[in-house]
Short mmCIF file of C-alpha atoms and ligand atoms in Angstrom, two decimals:
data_model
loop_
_atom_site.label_atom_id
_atom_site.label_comp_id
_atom_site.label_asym_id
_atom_site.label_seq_id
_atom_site.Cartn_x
_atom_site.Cartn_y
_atom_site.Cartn_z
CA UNK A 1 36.46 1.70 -3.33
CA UNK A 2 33.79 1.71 -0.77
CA UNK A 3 34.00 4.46 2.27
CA UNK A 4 31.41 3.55 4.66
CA UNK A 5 29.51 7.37 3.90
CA UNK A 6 28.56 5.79 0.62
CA UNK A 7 25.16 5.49 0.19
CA UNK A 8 23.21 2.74 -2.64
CA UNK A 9 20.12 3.26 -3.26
CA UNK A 10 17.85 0.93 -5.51
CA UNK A 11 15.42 1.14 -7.76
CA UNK A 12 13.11 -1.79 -8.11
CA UNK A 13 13.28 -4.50 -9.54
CA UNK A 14 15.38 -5.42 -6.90
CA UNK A 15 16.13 -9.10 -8.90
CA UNK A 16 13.21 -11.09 -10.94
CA UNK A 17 12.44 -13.42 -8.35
CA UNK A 18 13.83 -15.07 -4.79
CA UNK A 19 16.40 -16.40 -6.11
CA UNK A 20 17.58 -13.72 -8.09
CA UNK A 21 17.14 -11.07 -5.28
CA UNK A 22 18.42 -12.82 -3.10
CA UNK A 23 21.59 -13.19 -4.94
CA UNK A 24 21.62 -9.59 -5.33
CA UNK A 25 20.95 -9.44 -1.59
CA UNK A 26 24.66 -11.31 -0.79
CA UNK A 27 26.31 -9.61 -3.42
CA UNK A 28 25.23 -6.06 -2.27
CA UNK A 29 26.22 -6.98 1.14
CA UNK A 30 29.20 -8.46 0.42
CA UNK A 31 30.39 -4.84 -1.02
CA UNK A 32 28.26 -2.28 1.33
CA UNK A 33 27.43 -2.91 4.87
CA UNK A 34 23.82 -3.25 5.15
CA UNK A 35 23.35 0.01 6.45
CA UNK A 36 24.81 1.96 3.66
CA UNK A 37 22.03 -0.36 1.22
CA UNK A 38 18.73 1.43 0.49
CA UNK A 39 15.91 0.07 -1.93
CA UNK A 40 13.80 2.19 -2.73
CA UNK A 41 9.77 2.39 -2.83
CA UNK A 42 8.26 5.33 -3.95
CA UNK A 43 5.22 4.68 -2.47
CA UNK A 44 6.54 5.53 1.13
CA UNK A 45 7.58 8.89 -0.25
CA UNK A 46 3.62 9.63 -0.43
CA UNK A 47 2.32 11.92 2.25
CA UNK A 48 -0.77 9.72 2.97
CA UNK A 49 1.29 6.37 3.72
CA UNK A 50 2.80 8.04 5.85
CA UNK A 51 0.45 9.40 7.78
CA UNK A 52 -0.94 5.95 8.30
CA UNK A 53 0.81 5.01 11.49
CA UNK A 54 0.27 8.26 12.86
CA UNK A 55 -3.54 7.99 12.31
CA UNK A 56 -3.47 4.63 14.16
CA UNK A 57 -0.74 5.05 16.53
CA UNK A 58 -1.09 8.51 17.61
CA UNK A 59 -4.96 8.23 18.08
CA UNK A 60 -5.80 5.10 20.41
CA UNK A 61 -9.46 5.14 18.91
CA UNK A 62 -8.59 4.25 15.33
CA UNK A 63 -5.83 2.25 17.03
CA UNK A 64 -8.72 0.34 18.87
CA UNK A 65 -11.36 -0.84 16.08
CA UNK A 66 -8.67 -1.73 13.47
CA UNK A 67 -8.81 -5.23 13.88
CA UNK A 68 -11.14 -8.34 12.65
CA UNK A 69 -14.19 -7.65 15.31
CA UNK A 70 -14.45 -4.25 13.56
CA UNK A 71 -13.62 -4.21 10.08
CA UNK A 72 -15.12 -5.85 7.41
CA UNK A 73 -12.67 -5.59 4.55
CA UNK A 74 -9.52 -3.69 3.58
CA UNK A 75 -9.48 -2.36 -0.07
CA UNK A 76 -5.69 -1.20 -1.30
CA UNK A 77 -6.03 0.15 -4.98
CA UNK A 78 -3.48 1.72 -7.84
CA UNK A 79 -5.38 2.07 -10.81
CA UNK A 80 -3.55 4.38 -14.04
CA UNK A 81 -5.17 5.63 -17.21
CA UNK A 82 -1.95 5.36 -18.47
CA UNK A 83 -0.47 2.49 -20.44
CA UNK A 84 3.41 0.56 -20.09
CA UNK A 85 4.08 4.01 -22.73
CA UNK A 86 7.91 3.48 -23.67
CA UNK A 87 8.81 0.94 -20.86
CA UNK A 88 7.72 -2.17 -22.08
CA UNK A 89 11.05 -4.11 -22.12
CA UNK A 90 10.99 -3.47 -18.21
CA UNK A 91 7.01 -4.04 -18.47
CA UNK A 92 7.10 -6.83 -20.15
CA UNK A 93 9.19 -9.02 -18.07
CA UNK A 94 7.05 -8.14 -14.74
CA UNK A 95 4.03 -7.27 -15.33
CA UNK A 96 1.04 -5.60 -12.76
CA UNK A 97 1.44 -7.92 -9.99
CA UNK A 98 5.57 -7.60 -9.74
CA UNK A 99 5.42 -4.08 -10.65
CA UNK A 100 2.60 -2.61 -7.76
CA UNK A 101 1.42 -5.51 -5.73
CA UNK A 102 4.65 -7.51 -4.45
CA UNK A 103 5.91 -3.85 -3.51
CA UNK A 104 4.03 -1.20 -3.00
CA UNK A 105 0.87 -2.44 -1.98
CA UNK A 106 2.03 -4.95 0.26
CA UNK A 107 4.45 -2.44 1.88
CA UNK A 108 1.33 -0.21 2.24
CA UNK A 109 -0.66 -3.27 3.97
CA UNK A 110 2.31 -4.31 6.10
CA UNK A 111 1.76 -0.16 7.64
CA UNK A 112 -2.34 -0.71 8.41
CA UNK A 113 -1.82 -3.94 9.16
CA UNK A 114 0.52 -4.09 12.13
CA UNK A 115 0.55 -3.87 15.65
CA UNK A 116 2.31 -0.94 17.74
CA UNK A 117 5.92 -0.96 17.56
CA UNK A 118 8.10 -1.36 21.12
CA UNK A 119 9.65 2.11 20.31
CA UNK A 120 8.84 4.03 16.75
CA UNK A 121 12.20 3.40 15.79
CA UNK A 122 13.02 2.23 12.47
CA UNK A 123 14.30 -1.20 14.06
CA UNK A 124 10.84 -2.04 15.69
CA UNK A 125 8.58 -0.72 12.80
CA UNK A 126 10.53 -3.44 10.53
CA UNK A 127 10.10 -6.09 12.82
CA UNK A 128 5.95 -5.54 13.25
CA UNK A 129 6.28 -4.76 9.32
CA UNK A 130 7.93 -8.38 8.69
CA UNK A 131 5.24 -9.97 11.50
CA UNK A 132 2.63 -9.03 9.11
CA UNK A 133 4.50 -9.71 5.64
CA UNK A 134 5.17 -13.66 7.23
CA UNK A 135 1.30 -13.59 7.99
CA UNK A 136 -0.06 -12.97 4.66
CA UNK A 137 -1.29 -15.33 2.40
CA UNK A 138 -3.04 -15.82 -0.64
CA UNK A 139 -6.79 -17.01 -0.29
CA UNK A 140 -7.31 -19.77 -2.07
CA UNK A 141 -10.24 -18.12 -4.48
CA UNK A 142 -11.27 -18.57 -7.84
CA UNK A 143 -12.00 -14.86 -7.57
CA UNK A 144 -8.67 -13.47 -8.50
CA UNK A 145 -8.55 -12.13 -11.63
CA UNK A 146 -5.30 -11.01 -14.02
CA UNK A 147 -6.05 -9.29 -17.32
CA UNK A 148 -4.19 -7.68 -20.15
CA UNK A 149 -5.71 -4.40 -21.90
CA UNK A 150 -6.67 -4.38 -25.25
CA UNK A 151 -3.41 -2.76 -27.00
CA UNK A 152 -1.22 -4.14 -25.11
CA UNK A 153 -0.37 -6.86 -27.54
CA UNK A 154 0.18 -3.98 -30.85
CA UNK A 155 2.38 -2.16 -28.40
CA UNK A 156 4.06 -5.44 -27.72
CA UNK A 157 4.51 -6.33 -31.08
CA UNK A 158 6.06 -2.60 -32.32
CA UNK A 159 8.88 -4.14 -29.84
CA UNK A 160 9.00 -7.62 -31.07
CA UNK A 161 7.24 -9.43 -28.78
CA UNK A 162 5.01 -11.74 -30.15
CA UNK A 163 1.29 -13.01 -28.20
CA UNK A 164 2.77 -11.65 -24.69
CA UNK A 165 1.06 -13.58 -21.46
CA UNK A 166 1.79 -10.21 -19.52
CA UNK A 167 -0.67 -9.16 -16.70
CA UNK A 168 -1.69 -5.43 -17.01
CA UNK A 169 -4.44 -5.93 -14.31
CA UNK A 170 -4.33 -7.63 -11.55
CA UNK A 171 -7.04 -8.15 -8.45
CA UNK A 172 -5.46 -10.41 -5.43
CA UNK A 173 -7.40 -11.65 -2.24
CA UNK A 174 -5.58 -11.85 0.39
CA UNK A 175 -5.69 -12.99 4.15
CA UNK A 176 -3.44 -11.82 7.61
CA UNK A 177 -3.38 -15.29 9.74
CA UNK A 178 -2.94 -13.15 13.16
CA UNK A 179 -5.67 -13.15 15.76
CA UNK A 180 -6.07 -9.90 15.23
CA UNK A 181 -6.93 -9.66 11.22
CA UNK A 182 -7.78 -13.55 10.43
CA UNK A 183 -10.82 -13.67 8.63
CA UNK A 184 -11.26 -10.04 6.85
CA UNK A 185 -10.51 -9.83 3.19
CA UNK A 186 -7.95 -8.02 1.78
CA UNK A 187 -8.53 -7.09 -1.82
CA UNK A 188 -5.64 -5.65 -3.78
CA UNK A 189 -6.07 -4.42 -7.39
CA UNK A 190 -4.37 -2.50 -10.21
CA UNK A 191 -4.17 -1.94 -13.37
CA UNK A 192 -2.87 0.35 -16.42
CA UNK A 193 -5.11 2.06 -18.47
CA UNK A 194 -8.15 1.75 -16.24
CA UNK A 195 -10.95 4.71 -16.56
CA UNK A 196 -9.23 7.24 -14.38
CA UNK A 197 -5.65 7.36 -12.04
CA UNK A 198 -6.63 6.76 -8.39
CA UNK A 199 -5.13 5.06 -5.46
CA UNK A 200 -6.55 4.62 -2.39
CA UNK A 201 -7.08 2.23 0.41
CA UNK A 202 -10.29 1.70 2.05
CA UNK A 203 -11.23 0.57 5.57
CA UNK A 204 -14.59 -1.15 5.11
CA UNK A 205 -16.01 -1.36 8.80
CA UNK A 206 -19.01 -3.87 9.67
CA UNK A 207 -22.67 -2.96 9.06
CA UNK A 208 -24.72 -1.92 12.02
CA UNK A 209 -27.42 -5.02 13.60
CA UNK A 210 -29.77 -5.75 11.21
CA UNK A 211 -32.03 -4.40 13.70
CA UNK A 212 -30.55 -1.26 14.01
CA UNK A 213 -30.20 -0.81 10.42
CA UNK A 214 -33.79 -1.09 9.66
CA UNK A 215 -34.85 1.50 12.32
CA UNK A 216 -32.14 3.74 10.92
CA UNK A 217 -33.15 4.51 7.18
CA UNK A 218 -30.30 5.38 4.93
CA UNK A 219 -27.53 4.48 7.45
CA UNK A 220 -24.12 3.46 5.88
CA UNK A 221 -21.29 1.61 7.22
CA UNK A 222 -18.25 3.64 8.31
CA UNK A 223 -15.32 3.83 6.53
CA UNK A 224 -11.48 5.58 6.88
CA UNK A 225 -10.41 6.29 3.70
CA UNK A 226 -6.90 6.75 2.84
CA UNK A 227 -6.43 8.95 -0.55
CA UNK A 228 -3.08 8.37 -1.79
CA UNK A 229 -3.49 9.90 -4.94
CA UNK A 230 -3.77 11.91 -7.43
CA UNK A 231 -5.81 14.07 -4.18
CA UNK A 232 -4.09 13.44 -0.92
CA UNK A 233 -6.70 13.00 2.05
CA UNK A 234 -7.93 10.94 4.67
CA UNK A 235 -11.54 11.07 5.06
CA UNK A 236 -13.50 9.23 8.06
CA UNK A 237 -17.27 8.16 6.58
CA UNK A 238 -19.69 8.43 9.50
CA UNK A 239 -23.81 8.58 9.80
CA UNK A 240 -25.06 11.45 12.07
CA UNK A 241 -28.88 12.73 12.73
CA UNK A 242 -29.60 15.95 10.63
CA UNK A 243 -30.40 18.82 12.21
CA UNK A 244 -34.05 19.30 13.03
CA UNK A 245 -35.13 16.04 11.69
CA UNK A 246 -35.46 13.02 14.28
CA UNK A 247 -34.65 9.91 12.14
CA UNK A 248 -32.76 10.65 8.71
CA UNK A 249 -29.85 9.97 8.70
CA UNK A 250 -27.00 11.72 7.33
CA UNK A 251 -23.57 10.35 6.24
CA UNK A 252 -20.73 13.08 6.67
CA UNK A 253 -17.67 12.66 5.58
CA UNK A 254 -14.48 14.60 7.40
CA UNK A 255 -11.46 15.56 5.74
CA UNK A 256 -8.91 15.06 7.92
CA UNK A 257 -6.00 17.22 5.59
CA UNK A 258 -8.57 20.62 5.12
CA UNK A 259 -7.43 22.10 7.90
CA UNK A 260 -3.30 22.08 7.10
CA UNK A 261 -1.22 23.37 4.29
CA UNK A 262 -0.68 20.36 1.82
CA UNK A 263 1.03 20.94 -1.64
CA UNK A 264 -1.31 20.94 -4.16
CA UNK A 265 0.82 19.41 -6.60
CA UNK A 266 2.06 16.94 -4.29
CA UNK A 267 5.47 14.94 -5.07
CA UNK A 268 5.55 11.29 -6.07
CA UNK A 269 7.43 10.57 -3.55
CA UNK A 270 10.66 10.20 -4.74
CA UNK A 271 12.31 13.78 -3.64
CA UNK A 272 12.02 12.44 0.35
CA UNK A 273 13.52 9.40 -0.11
CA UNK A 274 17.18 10.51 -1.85
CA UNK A 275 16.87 13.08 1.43
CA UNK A 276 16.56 10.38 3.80
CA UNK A 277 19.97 7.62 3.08
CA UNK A 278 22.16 10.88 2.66
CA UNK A 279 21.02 11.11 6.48
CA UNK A 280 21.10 7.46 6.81
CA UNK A 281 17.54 7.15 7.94
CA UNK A 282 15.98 3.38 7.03
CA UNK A 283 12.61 4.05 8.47
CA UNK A 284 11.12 4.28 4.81
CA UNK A 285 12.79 1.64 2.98
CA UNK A 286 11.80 -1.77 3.37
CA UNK A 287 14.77 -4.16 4.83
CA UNK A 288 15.88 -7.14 2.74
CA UNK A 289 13.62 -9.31 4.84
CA UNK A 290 10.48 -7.49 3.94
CA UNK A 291 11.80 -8.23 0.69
CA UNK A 292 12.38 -11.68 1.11
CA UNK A 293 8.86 -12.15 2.29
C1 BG6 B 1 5.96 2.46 -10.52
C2 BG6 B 1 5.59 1.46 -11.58
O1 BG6 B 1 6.60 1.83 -9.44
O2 BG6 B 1 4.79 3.09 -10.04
C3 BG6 B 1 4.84 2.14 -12.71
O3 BG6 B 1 6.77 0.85 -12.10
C4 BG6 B 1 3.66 2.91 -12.17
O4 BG6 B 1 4.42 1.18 -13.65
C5 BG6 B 1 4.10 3.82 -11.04
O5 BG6 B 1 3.13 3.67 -13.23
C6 BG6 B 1 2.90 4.46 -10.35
O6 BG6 B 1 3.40 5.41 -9.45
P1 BG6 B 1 2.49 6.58 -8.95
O7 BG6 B 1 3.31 7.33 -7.95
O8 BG6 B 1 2.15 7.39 -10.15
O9 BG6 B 1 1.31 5.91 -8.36
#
């Protein structure tokens, strides 16, 4: 029987496709209010996503370049050494682009992306969230690219699954159609068992004049890098004079997370978010329009 301190919380996949989620959607809230309905992304769990509205909202001079007269490109990565290891059934089905891009990494963009929220309530950060999700599209590129690793059809077959079409890789450009990030490239990409695990999302800002750049040996374009994992960081890429010397330039790069105490072995994620729908807290999970989108 359902007492309204009940608490559901989902693991992805939340449904296959529209359809089915959405059936799942009406069915969910037919039993549980919408409130007591969580689903889960681990990725909001992560220190560093986090910490992504509070660089932009809490400091009104990263709030102030993020936008298309500044930034060049946005770069949101997940790549694993790892393979599908014993999940292939669930693998299988889904594949890179279902598993990491439709959820975490657009959840991630829908974060940088937005503008600042009436109130930072959960209520207003989902509505600038779903602004941004409606805004995205797909650029119409030949440059996407969707791969399968080399084992990947042994492994398949030890499970019966003969010549599988799955996509183990997967790099996506996209575009926000909002005056504010129309024409910069957003490049999404991941893939299992890549060189190294690593995921990170770069800012990419524009290059100096050319004028200024030739007068300015060795000058690089500034970045804000967000590292998600396996280090957590965000580190600001900027070009300063060195000492003593009049025209070299050096490019330093801050650590923003030196100074405080993070856990070295940092959690996945998933330890916050059971915390968070005991207390009934929705900031972190994505609503079922997000979803939708
Ligand atoms: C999960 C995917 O959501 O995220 C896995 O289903 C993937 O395939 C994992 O390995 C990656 O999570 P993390 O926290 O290690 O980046």
């Amino acid at each position: 029987k359902n007492n309204k301190n009940n608490k559901v919380i989902f693991e992805k996949p939340f449904g296959l496709d529209l359809e089915s989620a959405k059936k799942l959607e009406i069915n969910c809230i037919r039993v549980f209010g919408e409130n007591q309905v969580f689903v889960l992304d681990h990725y909001f769990g992560k220190e560093t996503i986090q910490n992504i509205l509070f660089l932009k909202f809490a400091n009104p001079f990263f709030e102030n370049v993020l936008d298309n007269r500044y930034v060049e490109s946005i770069e949101l990565f997940v790549e694993e050494d790892l393979g599908v290891v014993n999940r292939i059934d669930y693998y299988n089905e889904v594949g890179a682009v279902k598993d990491i891009i439709q959820n975490h990494l657009l959840q991630t963009i829908s974060l940088i992306l937005m503008d600042r929220p009436l109130k930072f309530i959960s209520k207003y950060i989902h509505d600038e969230k779903l602004k941004v999700l409606k805004n995205l599209e797909v650029l119409p590129y030949n440059l996407h690219l969707m791969g399968q690793y080399q084992s990947y059809a042994n492994e398949a077959k030890i499970y019966g699954i003969k010549n599988p079409k799955t996509d183990t890789f997967a790099k996506i450009f996209f575009n926000c159609k909002n005056k504010r990030w129309e024409g910069v490239p957003i490049i999404m990409r991941t893939g299992k068992k890549l060189e190294k695990k690593c995921a990170r999302l770069n800012i990419n800002f524009k290059p100096l004049s050319k004028e200024l750049e030739s007068s300015v040996p060795g000058v690089q374009n500034n970045k804000i890098i967000f590292h998600i994992q396996p280090k957590e960081d965000i580190e600001i890429v900027i070009n300063v004079k060195k000492i003593l010397e009049s025209d070299i330039v050096h490019t330093s790069s801050f650590s923003l997370y030196k100074e405080y105490a993070f856990d070295p072995n940092p959690s996945d994620g998933h330890k916050k978010l059971i915390s968070d729908p005991i207390n009934g807290d929705h900031t972190l999970f994505p609503t079922f329009e997000e979803l939708e989108e």
